[in-house]
Coordinates of C-alpha atoms in Angstrom, one line a residue:
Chain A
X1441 CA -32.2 15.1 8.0
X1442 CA -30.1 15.2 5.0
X1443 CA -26.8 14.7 7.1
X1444 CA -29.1 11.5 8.6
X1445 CA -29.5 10.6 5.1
X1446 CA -25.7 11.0 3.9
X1447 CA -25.0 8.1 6.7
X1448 CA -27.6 5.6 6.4
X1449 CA -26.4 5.4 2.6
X1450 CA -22.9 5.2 3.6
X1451 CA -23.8 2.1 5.6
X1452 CA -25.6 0.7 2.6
X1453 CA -22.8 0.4 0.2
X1454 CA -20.6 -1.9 2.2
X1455 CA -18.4 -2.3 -0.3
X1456 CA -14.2 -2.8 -0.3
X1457 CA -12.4 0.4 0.3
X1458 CA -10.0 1.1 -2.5
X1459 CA -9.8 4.9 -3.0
X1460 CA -10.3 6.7 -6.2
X1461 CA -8.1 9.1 -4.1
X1462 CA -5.6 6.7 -5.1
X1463 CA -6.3 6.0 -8.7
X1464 CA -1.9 5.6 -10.0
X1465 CA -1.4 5.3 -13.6
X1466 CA -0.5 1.7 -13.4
X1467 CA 1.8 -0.6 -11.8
X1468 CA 5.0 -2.8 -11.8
X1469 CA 6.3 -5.3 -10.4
X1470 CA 10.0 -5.9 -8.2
X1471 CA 11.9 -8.6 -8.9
X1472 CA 13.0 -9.5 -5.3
X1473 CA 16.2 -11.4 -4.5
X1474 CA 16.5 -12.8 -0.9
X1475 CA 20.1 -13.8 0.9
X1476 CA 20.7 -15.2 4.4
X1477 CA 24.0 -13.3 5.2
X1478 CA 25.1 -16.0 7.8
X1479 CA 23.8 -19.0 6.5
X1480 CA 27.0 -20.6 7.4
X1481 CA 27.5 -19.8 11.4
X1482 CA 25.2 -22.8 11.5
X1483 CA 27.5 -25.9 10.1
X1484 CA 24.8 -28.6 11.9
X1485 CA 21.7 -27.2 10.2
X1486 CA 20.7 -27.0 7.0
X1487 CA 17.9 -24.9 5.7
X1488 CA 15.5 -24.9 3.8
X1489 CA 12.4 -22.7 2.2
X1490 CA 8.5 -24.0 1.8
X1491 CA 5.7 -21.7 0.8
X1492 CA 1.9 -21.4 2.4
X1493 CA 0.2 -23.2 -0.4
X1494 CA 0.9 -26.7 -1.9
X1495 CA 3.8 -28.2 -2.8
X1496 CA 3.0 -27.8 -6.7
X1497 CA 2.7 -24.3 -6.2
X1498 CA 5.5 -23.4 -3.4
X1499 CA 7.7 -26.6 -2.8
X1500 CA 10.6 -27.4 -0.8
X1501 CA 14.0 -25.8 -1.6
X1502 CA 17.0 -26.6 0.4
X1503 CA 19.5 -23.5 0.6
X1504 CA 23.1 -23.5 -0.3
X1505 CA 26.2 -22.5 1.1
X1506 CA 25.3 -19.2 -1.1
X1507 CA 22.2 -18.4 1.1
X1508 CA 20.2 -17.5 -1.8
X1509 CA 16.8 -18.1 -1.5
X1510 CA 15.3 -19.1 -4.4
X1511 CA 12.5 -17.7 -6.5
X1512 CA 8.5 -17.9 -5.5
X1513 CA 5.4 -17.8 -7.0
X1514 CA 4.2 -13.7 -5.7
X1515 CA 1.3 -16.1 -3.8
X1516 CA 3.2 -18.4 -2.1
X1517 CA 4.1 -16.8 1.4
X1518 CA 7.4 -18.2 1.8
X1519 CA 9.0 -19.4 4.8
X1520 CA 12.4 -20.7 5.8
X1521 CA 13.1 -23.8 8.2
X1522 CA 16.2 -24.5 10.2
X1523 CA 16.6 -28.5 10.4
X1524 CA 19.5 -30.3 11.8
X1525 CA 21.3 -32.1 9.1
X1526 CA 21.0 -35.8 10.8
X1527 CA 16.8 -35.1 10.0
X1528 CA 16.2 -33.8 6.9
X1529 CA 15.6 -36.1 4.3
X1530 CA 16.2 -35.0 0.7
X1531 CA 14.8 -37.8 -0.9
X1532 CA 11.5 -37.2 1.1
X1533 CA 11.2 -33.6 0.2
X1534 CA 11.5 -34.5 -3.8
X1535 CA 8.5 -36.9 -3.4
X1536 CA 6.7 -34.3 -1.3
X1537 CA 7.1 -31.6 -4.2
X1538 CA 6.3 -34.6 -6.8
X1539 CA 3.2 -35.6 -4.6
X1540 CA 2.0 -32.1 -4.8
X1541 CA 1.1 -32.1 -0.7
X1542 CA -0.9 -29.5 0.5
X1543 CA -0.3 -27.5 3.4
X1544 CA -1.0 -29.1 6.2
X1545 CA 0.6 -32.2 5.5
X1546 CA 3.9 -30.0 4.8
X1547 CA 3.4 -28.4 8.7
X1548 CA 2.8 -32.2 10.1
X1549 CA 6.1 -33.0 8.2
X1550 CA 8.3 -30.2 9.9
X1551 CA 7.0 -30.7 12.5
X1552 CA 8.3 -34.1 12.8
X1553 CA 11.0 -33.2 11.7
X1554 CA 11.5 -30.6 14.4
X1555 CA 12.0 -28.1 12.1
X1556 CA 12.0 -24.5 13.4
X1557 CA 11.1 -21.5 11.5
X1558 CA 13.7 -18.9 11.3
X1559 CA 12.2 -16.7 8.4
X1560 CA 8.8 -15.4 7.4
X1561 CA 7.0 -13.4 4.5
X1562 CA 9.6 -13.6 2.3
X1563 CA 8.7 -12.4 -0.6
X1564 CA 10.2 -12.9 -4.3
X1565 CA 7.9 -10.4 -5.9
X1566 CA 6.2 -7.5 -5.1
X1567 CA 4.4 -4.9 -7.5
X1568 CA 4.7 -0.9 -7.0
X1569 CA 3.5 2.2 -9.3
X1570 CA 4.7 3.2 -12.3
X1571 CA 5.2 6.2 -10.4
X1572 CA 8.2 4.3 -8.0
X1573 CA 11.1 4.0 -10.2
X1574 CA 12.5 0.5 -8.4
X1575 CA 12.9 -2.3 -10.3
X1576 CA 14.4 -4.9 -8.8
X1577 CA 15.5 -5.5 -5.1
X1578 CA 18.1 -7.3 -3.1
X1579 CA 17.2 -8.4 0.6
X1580 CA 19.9 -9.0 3.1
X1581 CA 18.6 -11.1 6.1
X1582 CA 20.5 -12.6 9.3
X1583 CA 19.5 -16.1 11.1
X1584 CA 19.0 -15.8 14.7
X1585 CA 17.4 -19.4 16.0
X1586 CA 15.9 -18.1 18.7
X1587 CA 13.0 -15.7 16.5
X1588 CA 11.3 -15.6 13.3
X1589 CA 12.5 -12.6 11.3
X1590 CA 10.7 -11.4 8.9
X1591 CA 12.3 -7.6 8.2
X1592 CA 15.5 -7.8 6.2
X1593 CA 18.8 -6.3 7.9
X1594 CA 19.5 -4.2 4.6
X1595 CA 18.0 -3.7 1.1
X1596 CA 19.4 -2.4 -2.0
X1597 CA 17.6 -1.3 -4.9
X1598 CA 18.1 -0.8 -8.7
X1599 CA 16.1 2.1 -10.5
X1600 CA 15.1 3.0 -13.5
X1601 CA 16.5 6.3 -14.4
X1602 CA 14.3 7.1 -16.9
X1603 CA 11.3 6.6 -14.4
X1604 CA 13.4 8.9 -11.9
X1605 CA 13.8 11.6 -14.1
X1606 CA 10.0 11.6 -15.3
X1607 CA 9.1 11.5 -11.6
X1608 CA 11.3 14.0 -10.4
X1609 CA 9.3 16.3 -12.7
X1610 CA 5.9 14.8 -11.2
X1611 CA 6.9 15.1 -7.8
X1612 CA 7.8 19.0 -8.3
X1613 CA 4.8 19.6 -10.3
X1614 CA 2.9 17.5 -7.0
X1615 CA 4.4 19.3 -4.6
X1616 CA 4.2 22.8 -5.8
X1617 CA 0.3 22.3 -6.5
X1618 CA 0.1 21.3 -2.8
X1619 CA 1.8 24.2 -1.3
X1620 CA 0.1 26.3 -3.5
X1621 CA -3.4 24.9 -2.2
X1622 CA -1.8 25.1 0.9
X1623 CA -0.9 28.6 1.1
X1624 CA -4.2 29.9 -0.1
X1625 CA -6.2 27.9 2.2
X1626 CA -4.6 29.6 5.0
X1627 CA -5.1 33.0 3.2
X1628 CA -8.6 32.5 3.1
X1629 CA -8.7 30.7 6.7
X1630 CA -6.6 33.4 8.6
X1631 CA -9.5 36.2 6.7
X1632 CA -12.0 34.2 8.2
X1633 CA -10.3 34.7 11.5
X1634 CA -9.8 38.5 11.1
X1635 CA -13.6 38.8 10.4
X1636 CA -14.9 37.7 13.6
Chain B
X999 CA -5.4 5.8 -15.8
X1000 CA -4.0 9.2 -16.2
X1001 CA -3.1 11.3 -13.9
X1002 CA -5.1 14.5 -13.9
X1003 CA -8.1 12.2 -14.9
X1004 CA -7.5 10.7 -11.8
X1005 CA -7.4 13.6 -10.0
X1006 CA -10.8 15.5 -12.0
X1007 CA -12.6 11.9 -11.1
X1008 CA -11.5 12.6 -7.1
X1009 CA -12.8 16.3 -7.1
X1010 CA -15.6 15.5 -9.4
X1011 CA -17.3 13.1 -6.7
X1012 CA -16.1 15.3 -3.7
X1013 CA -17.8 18.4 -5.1
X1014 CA -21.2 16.3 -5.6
X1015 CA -21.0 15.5 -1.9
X1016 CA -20.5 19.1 -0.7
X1017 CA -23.3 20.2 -3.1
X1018 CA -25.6 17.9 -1.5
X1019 CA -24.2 18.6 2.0
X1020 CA -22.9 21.7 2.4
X1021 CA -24.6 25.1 2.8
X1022 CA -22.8 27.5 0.5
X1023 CA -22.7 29.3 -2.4
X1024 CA -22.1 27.2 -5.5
X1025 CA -18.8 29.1 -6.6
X1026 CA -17.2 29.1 -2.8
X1027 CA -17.9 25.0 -2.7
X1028 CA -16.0 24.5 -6.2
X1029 CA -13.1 26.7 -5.3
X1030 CA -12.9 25.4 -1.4
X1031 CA -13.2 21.4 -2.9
X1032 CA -10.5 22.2 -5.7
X1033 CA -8.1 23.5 -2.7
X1034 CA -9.0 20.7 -0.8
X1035 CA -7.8 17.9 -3.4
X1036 CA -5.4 20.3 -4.6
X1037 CA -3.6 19.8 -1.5
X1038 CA -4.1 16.3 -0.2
X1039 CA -4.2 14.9 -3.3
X1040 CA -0.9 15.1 -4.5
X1041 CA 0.3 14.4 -1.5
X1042 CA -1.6 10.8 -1.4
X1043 CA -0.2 10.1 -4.6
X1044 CA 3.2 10.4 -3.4
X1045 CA 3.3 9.0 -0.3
X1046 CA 1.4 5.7 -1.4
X1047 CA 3.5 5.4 -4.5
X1048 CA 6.7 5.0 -2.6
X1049 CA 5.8 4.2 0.7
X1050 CA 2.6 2.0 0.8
X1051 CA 0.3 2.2 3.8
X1052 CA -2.7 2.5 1.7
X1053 CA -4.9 2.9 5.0
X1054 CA -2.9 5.2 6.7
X1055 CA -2.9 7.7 3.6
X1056 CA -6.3 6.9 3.7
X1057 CA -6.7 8.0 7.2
X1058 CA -4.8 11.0 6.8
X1059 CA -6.5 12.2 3.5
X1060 CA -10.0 11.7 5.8
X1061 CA -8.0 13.6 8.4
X1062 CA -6.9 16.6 7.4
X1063 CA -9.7 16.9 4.9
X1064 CA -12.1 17.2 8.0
X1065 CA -9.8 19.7 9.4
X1066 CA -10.2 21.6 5.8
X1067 CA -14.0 21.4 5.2
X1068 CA -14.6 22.2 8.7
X1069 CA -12.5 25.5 8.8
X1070 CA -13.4 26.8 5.4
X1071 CA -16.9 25.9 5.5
X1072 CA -17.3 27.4 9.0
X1073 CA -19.1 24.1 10.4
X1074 CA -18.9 22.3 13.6
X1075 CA -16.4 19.1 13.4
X1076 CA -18.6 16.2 13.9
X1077 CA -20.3 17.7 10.5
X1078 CA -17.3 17.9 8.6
X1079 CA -15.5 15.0 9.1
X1080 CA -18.8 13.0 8.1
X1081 CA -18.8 15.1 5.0
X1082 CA -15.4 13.8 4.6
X1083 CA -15.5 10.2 5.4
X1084 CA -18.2 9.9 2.5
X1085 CA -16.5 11.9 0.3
X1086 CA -13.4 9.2 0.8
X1087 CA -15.9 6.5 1.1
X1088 CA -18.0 7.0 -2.2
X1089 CA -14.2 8.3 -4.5
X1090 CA -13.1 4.6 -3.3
X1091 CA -16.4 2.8 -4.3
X1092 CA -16.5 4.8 -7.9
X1093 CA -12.5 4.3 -8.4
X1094 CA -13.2 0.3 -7.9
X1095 CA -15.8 0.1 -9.9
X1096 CA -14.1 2.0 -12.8
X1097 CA -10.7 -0.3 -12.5
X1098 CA -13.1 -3.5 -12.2
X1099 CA -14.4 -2.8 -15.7
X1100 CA -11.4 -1.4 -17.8

């Protein structure tokens, strides 16, 4: 009966799952810098990036020679377009950022523009825990024409030494409370067993 | 918030549940909660912090906390992992309530 009662009023409280379990001190955020490593095996395309919300918010970038994609708005999921050079229209995409489009009328445009998407959910800013010393990070990503990547070929990260060192020390402390739980549960558990 | 707050608000909540739901004297249920969180707690901590997966830490914590409560407690499975999921379930309500309003 009381079990019965334990469920129904976990089914009452529908309410988002965030876990107290997880409770970190506080966050940070990743400053995230994004490169297309072979931007240039393509000399008829050019390319260019466009986020998921409007064009005031995430608008049209073309990508140079460099292959740096530039910096988003942490919202704006960020894609990147290959577009033969002969169809894209710089002059276009300038009024499309100053018109402040919205999404839909930026797909109808690549699309007639036959624009094909080559990159997906790149991101120019992520956050972490205080506990993760990173603090900025350096995607690496190839083009292949025939898929949409979205995983970076390598990363590279800069860290925060002071953050390392303080959570070395956490981490050991962590740990070692863990295995010492650990180890007397299975005391306990294996005296159990010898009982019966 | 700080960290062993944190972790006195996580075995604070838990221990309520196994009062309420568990069978056993008052001192085995605190010691038996404490070495429950002891151990998956810190665990969680680290492998969210640097890896993400927020649900499959989550799934693991209700996991292997089953596993725990059932074998310490000496109760049937189905029982304990129950008393775990709303354990997990009512730490996550009370943890986004508390970071809604600070």
């Amino acid at each position: 009966m009381k079990l019965n009662s334990a469920i129904f009023i976990l089914f009452v409280f529908a309410i988002p799952f965030i876990s107290a379990d997880l409770i970190e001190p506080g966050f940070h955020g990743v400053i995230i810098t994004n490169y297309i490593t072979n931007i240039n095996d393509f000399p008829e395309y050019s390319f260019i990036s466009v986020g998921d919300i409007s064009s005031s918010m995430c608008p049209f970038r073309t990508i140079n020679e460099t292959g740096k994609i530039e910096f988003y708005y942490k919202g704006c999921g960020v894609s990147v377009y290959a577009v033969k050079k002969e169809n894209l229209n710089i002059n276009k995409i300038t009024e499309m950022n100053n018109n402040h489009i919205g999404f839909s009328e930026i797909t109808a445009y690549l699309s007639s523009i036959n624009a094909k998407e080559v990159l997906n959910d790149i991101k120019s800013y992520i956050q972490v825990p205080d506990i993760n010393p990173e603090t900025e990070r350096t995607n690496y990503l190839s083009i292949d024409l025939q898929q949409v990547k979205t995983i970076p070929d390598n990363s590279t990260s800069v860290l925060d030494n002071t953050i390392l060192k303080r959570n070395n020390f956490l981490i050991y402390i962590f740990l070692s409370a863990s295995l010492i739980a650990l180890v007397t549960i299975i005391f306990i558990v294996s005296k159990k067993l010898k009982r019966k | 918030m700080n960290v062993f707050l944190a972790f006195f608000l996580t075995f604070i909540i838990e221990l309520i549940v196994y009062f309420i739901l568990v069978k056993e004297k008052k001192s085995k249920i605190v010691l038996y909660c404490l070495l429950i969180n002891a151990f998956t707690w810190p665990l969680a901590q680290i492998t969210y912090s640097f890896y993400g997966f927020f649900w499959l830490v989550e799934a693991g914590v209700f996991l292997i906390e089953g596993i725990l409560i059932s074998l310490l407690f000496k109760i049937n499975w189905k029982k304990a992992f129950i008393i775990s999921l709303i354990a997990n379930f009512l730490t996550s309500i009370f943890g986004f309530l508390l970071i809604e309003n600070l």
